[in-house]
Amino acid sequence: MGDRDVPADAALMPLGGVTVVDATTWLGGYAGRLLSDLGAEVRSVMPSPDPEDPAEIMRRFGKTQAPTSEPDAQLGELLNDALVDDATILITDVGPAELRARGLHPDQTTAGRPALIHVAITPYGLTGPSADKPASDLVLLADGGLLYLCGDPDRSPVRPFGEQSATITSLHATVATLMALTARDADGLGQVIDVSAQEAIVHTLENAMQYYDLEGVVRRRRGSSPADAGVGLFACRDGYIYLLTTMGGKKLSWDAAVDWLVESGTAGAERLRDPDWDSSAFRRTPEAIAEFRRIFETFSGARSKDEIYLGAQERGVSIAPVFEPHDLLESSQLRARDFFHDEQVFGHTIPMPGLPYRFGDGTVGRFTMPQPAAARPGGGS
Amino acid sequence: MNAGPLSGIRVVDFTWVGAGAFLTKPLADHGADVIKIESETRTDPIRWMEPFRDGIRGIDRSGYFANRNSSKRSVTLDLKHPEGRDFALRLIAVSDVVANNFAAGIMDKLGLGYDAAKAVRPEVVYLEMPMQGNTGPHRNFRGYGLTIGAISGFLATSGWPDRTPVGTGTNFPDHAPNPLHAAIAVLAALRARRITGRGQYIEMSQLESTINVIAPAVIGEALTGERFHRRGNLDRRRAPHGVYPCAGDDRWIAIAVEDDAQWAAVRTALGGLPALGAEFDAHEYRLANTDALDFGIAAATAPRDATELAAGLSASGVAAALVKDARDLMADPQLESRGHWVTLDHPEMGPSLYDAPPYRLSRTPGGLRSPAPLLGADGHEVATEILGVTDEEYERLHSEGIIG
């Protein structure tokens, strides 16, 4: 549906000729979307419980709804054998007991179909004591350890927006699917991919597991309260900016940031030139953190995100605006990149994001040749 | 261990910090020969990121680096030296994929850009991950830390309505969306190459990749005409839906109720919840009165053991779980039964914890082939076995600081 970033001939795309039966409900929907973006023909067989859910719109974009004579039928009852027989790939995303009840367990789907790749995404895996536990985004984030790290220390953990358990799981599932396709291209044989959402989420814990393994420390929520005075979110006139002037205790653009504050005449900024502030131990004290915030927010409170962003880039200070969703549509960078494009969905004009990647030959995404690079002095990344 | 589905694929990996490691790790774990190109003088900052084995800092002691770099090899090269650059090009000539996440123009300046790579290996799949893309007014903007989270909308969309946004408390774009979108692009390009024989240049703007995972916020504004605002733990369809305090230090239970039958089970498990009247038995009422709902539930969960309560609710068909910390995960019976925690014996760190891949291919499985490489440890092997460099020549290159 819609006018996508595709060449007229889908056969030119990396997954041209690949057919996918997408029997996902929510957890694996983005995997089907990613395969569709790469040129696979993806037929969605599940009716959506909430078609106007923005997350559903994102997941279903580009998929076709498989024809069925029973539009209200449940998972499995919709699926007829002809669909699976013709398909390169089948994606499911419910637990093993429910799969088996619907005739969609890999044991059942792959019997007599040696070329089929069945991507069996499940909340906890096809096996194990929790394999059939009821799941949802919030509960999977809890069971996967990411939720514990999210939020402020003085409140309950708070989940990230966007059903990220499904995003994380679908991303891993798609990587695995393409590996299985590699094997199938070589010898014509499919296989079962057992994808556990819980395990996928555990992969996103940064260094929390290693902190426990190597130093016996349980990493906790830090919220937006910074570990170092020169790092964190600071209020500005129209929202927040993210400042990073030190990393791992070392000064990065701290001096440049202080110079800017002083040159702008910000009250109290001269104090930041005292040698105390060179010490990361001092900058990590609550008193230093509070004082820096007072001084900096005097400066930032009078300026907009964009003003601070551009000024910081000119001065080599690492500041990033904390963009709200509507800011993205107004971004000069994203407009220049032709990133969002309008699609008609349920009678509304929706700005859909472009693909995450662009191929130089134009077969995936909208690619533009870059201008000769005007490298910044000093090089490095 | 079998060779894996990507056996025969070689990746020259110039990525450092950020999203690179988790892009090449799944490839390496599934049989690709991933050769990290590192530098003695400008080491990957991740090698200096905490935690360290026994709290002692060292270039080969970072657990953060180790977990992301299983199954890979490491070669240190002086890329600014003409012979270092030539060595890299000779490696590219016998490889399939080149990956980097430097700022726009850096690889070109080093003489290792796409044109140079294509000249020695016409079918190369060449991936770049510039922060905001190679074009546009911000293409040369620099940023560190949570910059991508900030400019992509990821930070702003998560947290409490009455507080500063918080994202995930981690550098989430580097752990899932950016490396995995990139791995998907590389694998897709390799497939296209199998069919057409042609290589590919891939540009993945980290900003654009990350926006895709919060796109529902943008879409939602267009559908409703209303500005997006952070909603904490609330859900558009489920109520109750939240994280409630339990007995013990920082112990919480996550509960997500889909329908009235599940709500009835929650009432029963929590002793009837007399403070919440019969009007709460209707789904629409619960959705419209979440403050009172959450307050009433929290009062009832506070004295309870989260693990026991979650087990009881799960058994009754309600999605519920203890909010697990690292200690809980290490002992989690489901993760243990899945073989998720793998101990690998690292030459300097000793036996240490790694994540197994979160998926199992039944016929061509992957697995962790080796612990993270010591800095530059594989230079001699790569030079002599892959490029046919003699031992004498290697010694010369090494003594002049060009390799190893």
PDB file of N, CA and C in Angstrom, chain A residues 14 30 50 124 127 129-130 143 148 152 154-155 157 159 161 164 185 187 189-192 194 198-199 203 206-207 211 213 219 221 242 309 313 323 333 337 354 356 358 360-361 374 380-381, chain B residues 16 50 52 132 135-138 140 142 146 150 158 162-163 169 171 175 181 191 194 200-201 203-204 208 212-213 227 233 235-236 249-250 324 332 334 338 340 353 356 358 360 362-364:
ATOM      1  N   PRO A  14      16.845  -7.088  -2.970  1.00  0.00           N
ATOM      2  CA  PRO A  14      17.572  -8.223  -2.388  1.00  0.00           C
ATOM      3  C   PRO A  14      16.687  -9.436  -2.090  1.00  0.00           C
ATOM      4  N   TYR A  30       7.290  -6.452  13.169  1.00  0.00           N
ATOM      5  CA  TYR A  30       8.306  -5.620  12.531  1.00  0.00           C
ATOM      6  C   TYR A  30       9.259  -6.458  11.689  1.00  0.00           C
ATOM      7  N   ASP A  50      -6.322  -3.871  16.613  1.00  0.00           N
ATOM      8  CA  ASP A  50      -6.422  -2.417  16.731  1.00  0.00           C
ATOM      9  C   ASP A  50      -5.742  -1.782  15.531  1.00  0.00           C
ATOM     10  N   TYR A 124       9.402 -16.465  25.254  1.00  0.00           N
ATOM     11  CA  TYR A 124      10.474 -16.996  26.098  1.00  0.00           C
ATOM     12  C   TYR A 124      11.271 -18.113  25.442  1.00  0.00           C
ATOM     13  N   THR A 127      11.173 -23.711  24.215  1.00  0.00           N
ATOM     14  CA  THR A 127      11.380 -24.688  25.283  1.00  0.00           C
ATOM     15  C   THR A 127      11.652 -23.955  26.594  1.00  0.00           C
ATOM     16  N   PRO A 129      10.894 -23.834  31.174  1.00  0.00           N
ATOM     17  CA  PRO A 129       9.778 -23.801  32.118  1.00  0.00           C
ATOM     18  C   PRO A 129       8.810 -22.637  31.921  1.00  0.00           C
ATOM     19  N   SER A 130       9.263 -21.536  31.308  1.00  0.00           N
ATOM     20  CA  SER A 130       8.369 -20.380  31.130  1.00  0.00           C
ATOM     21  C   SER A 130       7.833 -20.245  29.712  1.00  0.00           C
ATOM     22  N   ASP A 143      10.994  -9.127  32.447  1.00  0.00           N
ATOM     23  CA  ASP A 143      11.667 -10.430  32.479  1.00  0.00           C
ATOM     24  C   ASP A 143      13.003 -10.406  31.761  1.00  0.00           C
ATOM     25  N   TYR A 148      14.185  -2.735  34.534  1.00  0.00           N
ATOM     26  CA  TYR A 148      14.806  -2.388  35.814  1.00  0.00           C
ATOM     27  C   TYR A 148      15.732  -1.183  35.694  1.00  0.00           C
ATOM     28  N   ASP A 152      13.692   6.832  36.899  1.00  0.00           N
ATOM     29  CA  ASP A 152      14.343   7.551  37.988  1.00  0.00           C
ATOM     30  C   ASP A 152      14.442   6.668  39.227  1.00  0.00           C
ATOM     31  N   ASP A 154      13.946   7.271  42.270  1.00  0.00           N
ATOM     32  CA  ASP A 154      12.964   7.477  43.338  1.00  0.00           C
ATOM     33  C   ASP A 154      11.545   7.122  42.905  1.00  0.00           C
ATOM     34  N   ARG A 155      11.393   6.505  41.750  1.00  0.00           N
ATOM     35  CA  ARG A 155      10.083   6.052  41.294  1.00  0.00           C
ATOM     36  C   ARG A 155      10.199   4.649  40.732  1.00  0.00           C
ATOM     37  N   PRO A 157      10.322   1.713  37.972  1.00  0.00           N
ATOM     38  CA  PRO A 157      10.834   1.671  36.606  1.00  0.00           C
ATOM     39  C   PRO A 157       9.730   2.072  35.624  1.00  0.00           C
ATOM     40  N   ARG A 159       8.666   2.049  31.379  1.00  0.00           N
ATOM     41  CA  ARG A 159       9.072   1.399  30.128  1.00  0.00           C
ATOM     42  C   ARG A 159       9.315   2.422  29.024  1.00  0.00           C
ATOM     43  N   PHE A 161       8.949   4.001  25.355  1.00  0.00           N
ATOM     44  CA  PHE A 161       7.831   4.089  24.415  1.00  0.00           C
ATOM     45  C   PHE A 161       8.074   3.194  23.197  1.00  0.00           C
ATOM     46  N   GLN A 164       9.153  -1.658  22.624  1.00  0.00           N
ATOM     47  CA  GLN A 164      10.519  -1.972  22.215  1.00  0.00           C
ATOM     48  C   GLN A 164      10.832  -3.457  22.346  1.00  0.00           C
ATOM     49  N   ASP A 185      19.720 -20.693   0.273  1.00  0.00           N
ATOM     50  CA  ASP A 185      20.174 -20.376  -1.088  1.00  0.00           C
ATOM     51  C   ASP A 185      21.247 -21.367  -1.541  1.00  0.00           C
ATOM     52  N   ASP A 187      21.662 -24.684  -0.398  1.00  0.00           N
ATOM     53  CA  ASP A 187      21.302 -26.102  -0.540  1.00  0.00           C
ATOM     54  C   ASP A 187      19.802 -26.361  -0.638  1.00  0.00           C
ATOM     55  N   LEU A 189      17.507 -26.046   1.458  1.00  0.00           N
ATOM     56  CA  LEU A 189      16.819 -26.536   2.658  1.00  0.00           C
ATOM     57  C   LEU A 189      16.501 -25.416   3.641  1.00  0.00           C
ATOM     58  N   GLY A 190      15.321 -25.504   4.226  1.00  0.00           N
ATOM     59  CA  GLY A 190      14.920 -24.545   5.251  1.00  0.00           C
ATOM     60  C   GLY A 190      15.337 -25.013   6.628  1.00  0.00           C
ATOM     61  N   GLN A 191      14.781 -24.390   7.642  1.00  0.00           N
ATOM     62  CA  GLN A 191      15.022 -24.799   9.027  1.00  0.00           C
ATOM     63  C   GLN A 191      14.107 -24.004   9.938  1.00  0.00           C
ATOM     64  N   VAL A 192      14.193 -24.333  11.227  1.00  0.00           N
ATOM     65  CA  VAL A 192      13.393 -23.649  12.235  1.00  0.00           C
ATOM     66  C   VAL A 192      14.304 -22.670  12.969  1.00  0.00           C
ATOM     67  N   ASP A 194      14.354 -20.569  16.341  1.00  0.00           N
ATOM     68  CA  ASP A 194      13.727 -20.455  17.658  1.00  0.00           C
ATOM     69  C   ASP A 194      14.214 -19.135  18.273  1.00  0.00           C
ATOM     70  N   GLN A 198      12.689 -12.796  25.374  1.00  0.00           N
ATOM     71  CA  GLN A 198      13.381 -12.528  26.639  1.00  0.00           C
ATOM     72  C   GLN A 198      14.889 -12.475  26.411  1.00  0.00           C
ATOM     73  N   GLU A 199      15.430 -13.461  25.695  1.00  0.00           N
ATOM     74  CA  GLU A 199      16.872 -13.480  25.455  1.00  0.00           C
ATOM     75  C   GLU A 199      17.312 -12.278  24.611  1.00  0.00           C
ATOM     76  N   HIS A 203      20.003  -8.950  25.684  1.00  0.00           N
ATOM     77  CA  HIS A 203      21.134  -8.442  24.906  1.00  0.00           C
ATOM     78  C   HIS A 203      21.249  -6.923  24.937  1.00  0.00           C
ATOM     79  N   GLU A 206      23.380  -3.294  28.126  1.00  0.00           N
ATOM     80  CA  GLU A 206      24.612  -2.495  28.130  1.00  0.00           C
ATOM     81  C   GLU A 206      25.686  -3.254  28.898  1.00  0.00           C
ATOM     82  N   ASN A 207      26.031  -2.821  30.095  1.00  0.00           N
ATOM     83  CA  ASN A 207      27.060  -3.540  30.850  1.00  0.00           C
ATOM     84  C   ASN A 207      26.554  -4.078  32.186  1.00  0.00           C
ATOM     85  N   TYR A 211      28.805  -6.010  34.937  1.00  0.00           N
ATOM     86  CA  TYR A 211      29.049  -5.403  36.244  1.00  0.00           C
ATOM     87  C   TYR A 211      28.834  -6.435  37.348  1.00  0.00           C
ATOM     88  N   ASP A 213      28.871  -9.795  36.946  1.00  0.00           N
ATOM     89  CA  ASP A 213      29.820 -10.916  36.791  1.00  0.00           C
ATOM     90  C   ASP A 213      31.226 -10.541  37.238  1.00  0.00           C
ATOM     91  N   ARG A 219      23.752  -3.110  38.749  1.00  0.00           N
ATOM     92  CA  ARG A 219      23.525  -1.780  38.180  1.00  0.00           C
ATOM     93  C   ARG A 219      22.073  -1.356  38.379  1.00  0.00           C
ATOM     94  N   ARG A 221      18.898   2.018  38.270  1.00  0.00           N
ATOM     95  CA  ARG A 221      18.412   3.174  37.518  1.00  0.00           C
ATOM     96  C   ARG A 221      19.137   4.438  37.983  1.00  0.00           C
ATOM     97  N   TYR A 242      20.668  17.847  25.466  1.00  0.00           N
ATOM     98  CA  TYR A 242      21.539  16.854  26.086  1.00  0.00           C
ATOM     99  C   TYR A 242      22.971  17.345  25.943  1.00  0.00           C
ATOM    100  N   TYR A 309      21.955  24.226  19.614  1.00  0.00           N
ATOM    101  CA  TYR A 309      22.541  23.160  18.790  1.00  0.00           C
ATOM    102  C   TYR A 309      23.534  23.728  17.790  1.00  0.00           C
ATOM    103  N   GLN A 313      27.692  23.327  17.773  1.00  0.00           N
ATOM    104  CA  GLN A 313      28.450  22.708  16.678  1.00  0.00           C
ATOM    105  C   GLN A 313      29.576  23.629  16.228  1.00  0.00           C
ATOM    106  N   PHE A 323      14.875  16.170  20.703  1.00  0.00           N
ATOM    107  CA  PHE A 323      13.773  16.431  19.799  1.00  0.00           C
ATOM    108  C   PHE A 323      12.525  15.689  20.233  1.00  0.00           C
ATOM    109  N   GLN A 333      17.682  18.851   8.509  1.00  0.00           N
ATOM    110  CA  GLN A 333      18.478  17.711   8.055  1.00  0.00           C
ATOM    111  C   GLN A 333      17.577  16.641   7.435  1.00  0.00           C
ATOM    112  N   ARG A 337      17.169  15.321   3.513  1.00  0.00           N
ATOM    113  CA  ARG A 337      17.339  13.896   3.221  1.00  0.00           C
ATOM    114  C   ARG A 337      16.072  13.262   2.639  1.00  0.00           C
ATOM    115  N   GLY A 354      11.306   7.101   6.282  1.00  0.00           N
ATOM    116  CA  GLY A 354      11.981   6.313   5.258  1.00  0.00           C
ATOM    117  C   GLY A 354      12.653   5.098   5.874  1.00  0.00           C
ATOM    118  N   PRO A 356      15.554   2.469   7.205  1.00  0.00           N
ATOM    119  CA  PRO A 356      16.740   2.727   8.032  1.00  0.00           C
ATOM    120  C   PRO A 356      18.024   2.822   7.213  1.00  0.00           C
ATOM    121  N   ARG A 358      20.004   2.921   3.042  1.00  0.00           N
ATOM    122  CA  ARG A 358      19.839   3.260   1.615  1.00  0.00           C
ATOM    123  C   ARG A 358      20.959   2.575   0.833  1.00  0.00           C
ATOM    124  N   GLY A 360      23.301   2.088  -2.483  1.00  0.00           N
ATOM    125  CA  GLY A 360      23.831   2.995  -3.489  1.00  0.00           C
ATOM    126  C   GLY A 360      23.277   2.787  -4.886  1.00  0.00           C
ATOM    127  N   ASP A 361      22.811   1.559  -5.187  1.00  0.00           N
ATOM    128  CA  ASP A 361      22.273   1.338  -6.540  1.00  0.00           C
ATOM    129  C   ASP A 361      20.786   1.650  -6.613  1.00  0.00           C
ATOM    130  N   ALA A 374      33.251  18.022   3.217  1.00  0.00           N
ATOM    131  CA  ALA A 374      33.999  19.155   3.770  1.00  0.00           C
ATOM    132  C   ALA A 374      34.382  18.763   5.179  1.00  0.00           C
ATOM    133  N   GLY A 380      39.024  12.707  12.664  1.00  0.00           N
ATOM    134  CA  GLY A 380      38.570  11.833  13.751  1.00  0.00           C
ATOM    135  C   GLY A 380      37.059  11.807  13.834  1.00  0.00           C
ATOM    136  N   SER A 381      36.526  10.855  14.563  1.00  0.00           N
ATOM    137  CA  SER A 381      35.068  10.693  14.591  1.00  0.00           C
ATOM    138  C   SER A 381      34.463  11.180  15.883  1.00  0.00           C
TER     139      SER A 381
ATOM    140  N   TRP B  16      34.139   1.122  15.494  1.00  0.00           N
ATOM    141  CA  TRP B  16      34.590   1.286  16.878  1.00  0.00           C
ATOM    142  C   TRP B  16      33.529   2.039  17.648  1.00  0.00           C
ATOM    143  N   GLU B  50      33.861   0.609  31.624  1.00  0.00           N
ATOM    144  CA  GLU B  50      33.599  -0.276  32.751  1.00  0.00           C
ATOM    145  C   GLU B  50      32.498  -1.257  32.421  1.00  0.00           C
ATOM    146  N   PHE B  52      35.538  -3.647  34.670  1.00  0.00           N
ATOM    147  CA  PHE B  52      36.768  -4.386  34.379  1.00  0.00           C
ATOM    148  C   PHE B  52      36.843  -5.601  35.292  1.00  0.00           C
ATOM    149  N   GLN B 132      24.298  11.173  10.942  1.00  0.00           N
ATOM    150  CA  GLN B 132      23.053  11.724  10.407  1.00  0.00           C
ATOM    151  C   GLN B 132      22.947  11.533   8.894  1.00  0.00           C
ATOM    152  N   THR B 135      24.704  13.186   3.582  1.00  0.00           N
ATOM    153  CA  THR B 135      24.215  14.391   2.923  1.00  0.00           C
ATOM    154  C   THR B 135      23.403  15.202   3.928  1.00  0.00           C
ATOM    155  N   GLY B 136      23.115  16.450   3.553  1.00  0.00           N
ATOM    156  CA  GLY B 136      22.287  17.277   4.421  1.00  0.00           C
ATOM    157  C   GLY B 136      23.118  18.264   5.226  1.00  0.00           C
ATOM    158  N   PRO B 137      22.468  19.346   5.709  1.00  0.00           N
ATOM    159  CA  PRO B 137      23.205  20.415   6.402  1.00  0.00           C
ATOM    160  C   PRO B 137      23.883  19.954   7.687  1.00  0.00           C
ATOM    161  N   HIS B 138      23.442  18.854   8.277  1.00  0.00           N
ATOM    162  CA  HIS B 138      24.037  18.393   9.532  1.00  0.00           C
ATOM    163  C   HIS B 138      24.962  17.198   9.330  1.00  0.00           C
ATOM    164  N   ASN B 140      28.023  16.866   8.887  1.00  0.00           N
ATOM    165  CA  ASN B 140      29.306  16.883   9.587  1.00  0.00           C
ATOM    166  C   ASN B 140      29.169  17.205  11.070  1.00  0.00           C
ATOM    167  N   ARG B 142      28.984  16.663  14.914  1.00  0.00           N
ATOM    168  CA  ARG B 142      29.541  15.633  15.772  1.00  0.00           C
ATOM    169  C   ARG B 142      28.640  15.437  16.991  1.00  0.00           C
ATOM    170  N   LEU B 146      24.691   9.955  24.294  1.00  0.00           N
ATOM    171  CA  LEU B 146      23.285   9.736  23.962  1.00  0.00           C
ATOM    172  C   LEU B 146      22.778  10.672  22.870  1.00  0.00           C
ATOM    173  N   ALA B 150      18.924  11.515  21.626  1.00  0.00           N
ATOM    174  CA  ALA B 150      18.343  12.847  21.771  1.00  0.00           C
ATOM    175  C   ALA B 150      17.739  13.334  20.464  1.00  0.00           C
ATOM    176  N   SER B 158      10.210   8.770  26.132  1.00  0.00           N
ATOM    177  CA  SER B 158      10.156   7.831  27.256  1.00  0.00           C
ATOM    178  C   SER B 158      10.339   8.521  28.592  1.00  0.00           C
ATOM    179  N   ASP B 162       5.576  14.258  34.099  1.00  0.00           N
ATOM    180  CA  ASP B 162       5.920  15.409  34.929  1.00  0.00           C
ATOM    181  C   ASP B 162       7.415  15.498  35.232  1.00  0.00           C
ATOM    182  N   ARG B 163       8.225  14.773  34.451  1.00  0.00           N
ATOM    183  CA  ARG B 163       9.653  14.750  34.730  1.00  0.00           C
ATOM    184  C   ARG B 163      10.458  14.847  33.446  1.00  0.00           C
ATOM    185  N   GLY B 169      17.858   4.690  30.000  1.00  0.00           N
ATOM    186  CA  GLY B 169      18.976   4.671  30.936  1.00  0.00           C
ATOM    187  C   GLY B 169      20.200   3.996  30.348  1.00  0.00           C
ATOM    188  N   ASN B 171      22.399   3.278  26.345  1.00  0.00           N
ATOM    189  CA  ASN B 171      22.561   3.824  25.010  1.00  0.00           C
ATOM    190  C   ASN B 171      21.878   2.894  24.006  1.00  0.00           C
ATOM    191  N   HIS B 175      22.545  -0.581  20.922  1.00  0.00           N
ATOM    192  CA  HIS B 175      22.441  -1.987  21.313  1.00  0.00           C
ATOM    193  C   HIS B 175      21.471  -2.777  20.457  1.00  0.00           C
ATOM    194  N   HIS B 181      19.810  -3.148  12.369  1.00  0.00           N
ATOM    195  CA  HIS B 181      19.418  -2.672  11.032  1.00  0.00           C
ATOM    196  C   HIS B 181      20.608  -2.803  10.081  1.00  0.00           C
ATOM    197  N   ARG B 191      22.956 -11.263  -0.089  1.00  0.00           N
ATOM    198  CA  ARG B 191      22.027 -12.117  -0.842  1.00  0.00           C
ATOM    199  C   ARG B 191      21.888 -11.619  -2.281  1.00  0.00           C
ATOM    200  N   ARG B 194      24.735 -12.665  -4.304  1.00  0.00           N
ATOM    201  CA  ARG B 194      24.706 -14.067  -4.737  1.00  0.00           C
ATOM    202  C   ARG B 194      23.923 -14.211  -6.034  1.00  0.00           C
ATOM    203  N   GLN B 200      27.739  -3.750  -3.242  1.00  0.00           N
ATOM    204  CA  GLN B 200      26.774  -2.722  -2.856  1.00  0.00           C
ATOM    205  C   GLN B 200      27.419  -1.730  -1.923  1.00  0.00           C
ATOM    206  N   TYR B 201      27.032  -0.469  -2.058  1.00  0.00           N
ATOM    207  CA  TYR B 201      27.357   0.550  -1.071  1.00  0.00           C
ATOM    208  C   TYR B 201      26.106   0.755  -0.217  1.00  0.00           C
ATOM    209  N   GLU B 203      24.459   2.988   2.920  1.00  0.00           N
ATOM    210  CA  GLU B 203      24.531   4.111   3.851  1.00  0.00           C
ATOM    211  C   GLU B 203      23.430   3.930   4.887  1.00  0.00           C
ATOM    212  N   MET B 204      23.817   3.811   6.147  1.00  0.00           N
ATOM    213  CA  MET B 204      22.816   3.737   7.206  1.00  0.00           C
ATOM    214  C   MET B 204      23.018   4.905   8.149  1.00  0.00           C
ATOM    215  N   GLU B 208      18.391   8.109  11.245  1.00  0.00           N
ATOM    216  CA  GLU B 208      17.213   7.605  10.525  1.00  0.00           C
ATOM    217  C   GLU B 208      16.848   6.196  10.986  1.00  0.00           C
ATOM    218  N   ASN B 212      13.076   5.140  13.159  1.00  0.00           N
ATOM    219  CA  ASN B 212      12.125   4.079  12.803  1.00  0.00           C
ATOM    220  C   ASN B 212      11.544   3.388  14.037  1.00  0.00           C
ATOM    221  N   VAL B 213      12.300   3.318  15.140  1.00  0.00           N
ATOM    222  CA  VAL B 213      11.758   2.575  16.280  1.00  0.00           C
ATOM    223  C   VAL B 213      10.854   3.415  17.174  1.00  0.00           C
ATOM    224  N   ARG B 227      -0.663  16.583  20.104  1.00  0.00           N
ATOM    225  CA  ARG B 227       0.753  16.478  20.405  1.00  0.00           C
ATOM    226  C   ARG B 227       1.031  15.220  21.217  1.00  0.00           C
ATOM    227  N   ASN B 233       3.946   4.463  32.326  1.00  0.00           N
ATOM    228  CA  ASN B 233       3.688   3.056  32.044  1.00  0.00           C
ATOM    229  C   ASN B 233       2.290   2.776  31.500  1.00  0.00           C
ATOM    230  N   ASP B 235      -0.934   2.321  28.943  1.00  0.00           N
ATOM    231  CA  ASP B 235      -1.040   1.619  27.670  1.00  0.00           C
ATOM    232  C   ASP B 235      -2.340   2.041  26.995  1.00  0.00           C
ATOM    233  N   ARG B 236      -2.377   2.021  25.679  1.00  0.00           N
ATOM    234  CA  ARG B 236      -3.584   2.499  25.001  1.00  0.00           C
ATOM    235  C   ARG B 236      -4.751   1.540  25.138  1.00  0.00           C
ATOM    236  N   ASP B 249      13.910  -4.347  48.901  1.00  0.00           N
ATOM    237  CA  ASP B 249      14.555  -3.143  48.389  1.00  0.00           C
ATOM    238  C   ASP B 249      14.454  -3.070  46.870  1.00  0.00           C
ATOM    239  N   ASP B 250      13.747  -2.079  46.381  1.00  0.00           N
ATOM    240  CA  ASP B 250      13.637  -1.847  44.937  1.00  0.00           C
ATOM    241  C   ASP B 250      13.108  -3.081  44.201  1.00  0.00           C
ATOM    242  N   LYS B 324      13.191  -7.791  36.853  1.00  0.00           N
ATOM    243  CA  LYS B 324      14.427  -8.480  37.182  1.00  0.00           C
ATOM    244  C   LYS B 324      15.649  -7.574  37.072  1.00  0.00           C
ATOM    245  N   ASP B 332      18.027 -16.928  36.600  1.00  0.00           N
ATOM    246  CA  ASP B 332      16.701 -17.164  36.026  1.00  0.00           C
ATOM    247  C   ASP B 332      16.593 -18.565  35.430  1.00  0.00           C
ATOM    248  N   GLN B 334      14.507 -19.907  33.334  1.00  0.00           N
ATOM    249  CA  GLN B 334      14.236 -19.976  31.899  1.00  0.00           C
ATOM    250  C   GLN B 334      15.510 -19.699  31.100  1.00  0.00           C
ATOM    251  N   ARG B 338      17.640 -22.303  28.633  1.00  0.00           N
ATOM    252  CA  ARG B 338      17.933 -21.942  27.247  1.00  0.00           C
ATOM    253  C   ARG B 338      19.438 -21.915  26.974  1.00  0.00           C
ATOM    254  N   HIS B 340      21.433 -19.605  28.008  1.00  0.00           N
ATOM    255  CA  HIS B 340      21.732 -18.241  27.587  1.00  0.00           C
ATOM    256  C   HIS B 340      23.088 -17.753  28.079  1.00  0.00           C
ATOM    257  N   LEU B 353      31.440 -14.003  31.672  1.00  0.00           N
ATOM    258  CA  LEU B 353      30.071 -14.230  31.218  1.00  0.00           C
ATOM    259  C   LEU B 353      29.796 -13.575  29.871  1.00  0.00           C
ATOM    260  N   ALA B 356      24.666 -15.802  24.977  1.00  0.00           N
ATOM    261  CA  ALA B 356      24.518 -16.607  23.757  1.00  0.00           C
ATOM    262  C   ALA B 356      23.621 -15.846  22.784  1.00  0.00           C
ATOM    263  N   PRO B 358      20.380 -14.857  20.841  1.00  0.00           N
ATOM    264  CA  PRO B 358      19.017 -15.050  21.345  1.00  0.00           C
ATOM    265  C   PRO B 358      18.140 -15.878  20.418  1.00  0.00           C
ATOM    266  N   ARG B 360      18.106 -19.674  17.864  1.00  0.00           N
ATOM    267  CA  ARG B 360      18.799 -20.925  17.529  1.00  0.00           C
ATOM    268  C   ARG B 360      18.313 -21.362  16.155  1.00  0.00           C
ATOM    269  N   SER B 362      18.001 -24.222  13.645  1.00  0.00           N
ATOM    270  CA  SER B 362      17.976 -25.661  13.966  1.00  0.00           C
ATOM    271  C   SER B 362      18.998 -26.455  13.166  1.00  0.00           C
ATOM    272  N   ARG B 363      19.239 -26.051  11.937  1.00  0.00           N
ATOM    273  CA  ARG B 363      20.093 -26.876  11.066  1.00  0.00           C
ATOM    274  C   ARG B 363      21.506 -26.321  10.953  1.00  0.00           C
ATOM    275  N   THR B 364      21.656 -25.023  10.968  1.00  0.00           N
ATOM    276  CA  THR B 364      22.964 -24.370  10.816  1.00  0.00           C
ATOM    277  C   THR B 364      23.182 -23.401  11.965  1.00  0.00           C
TER     278      THR B 364
END
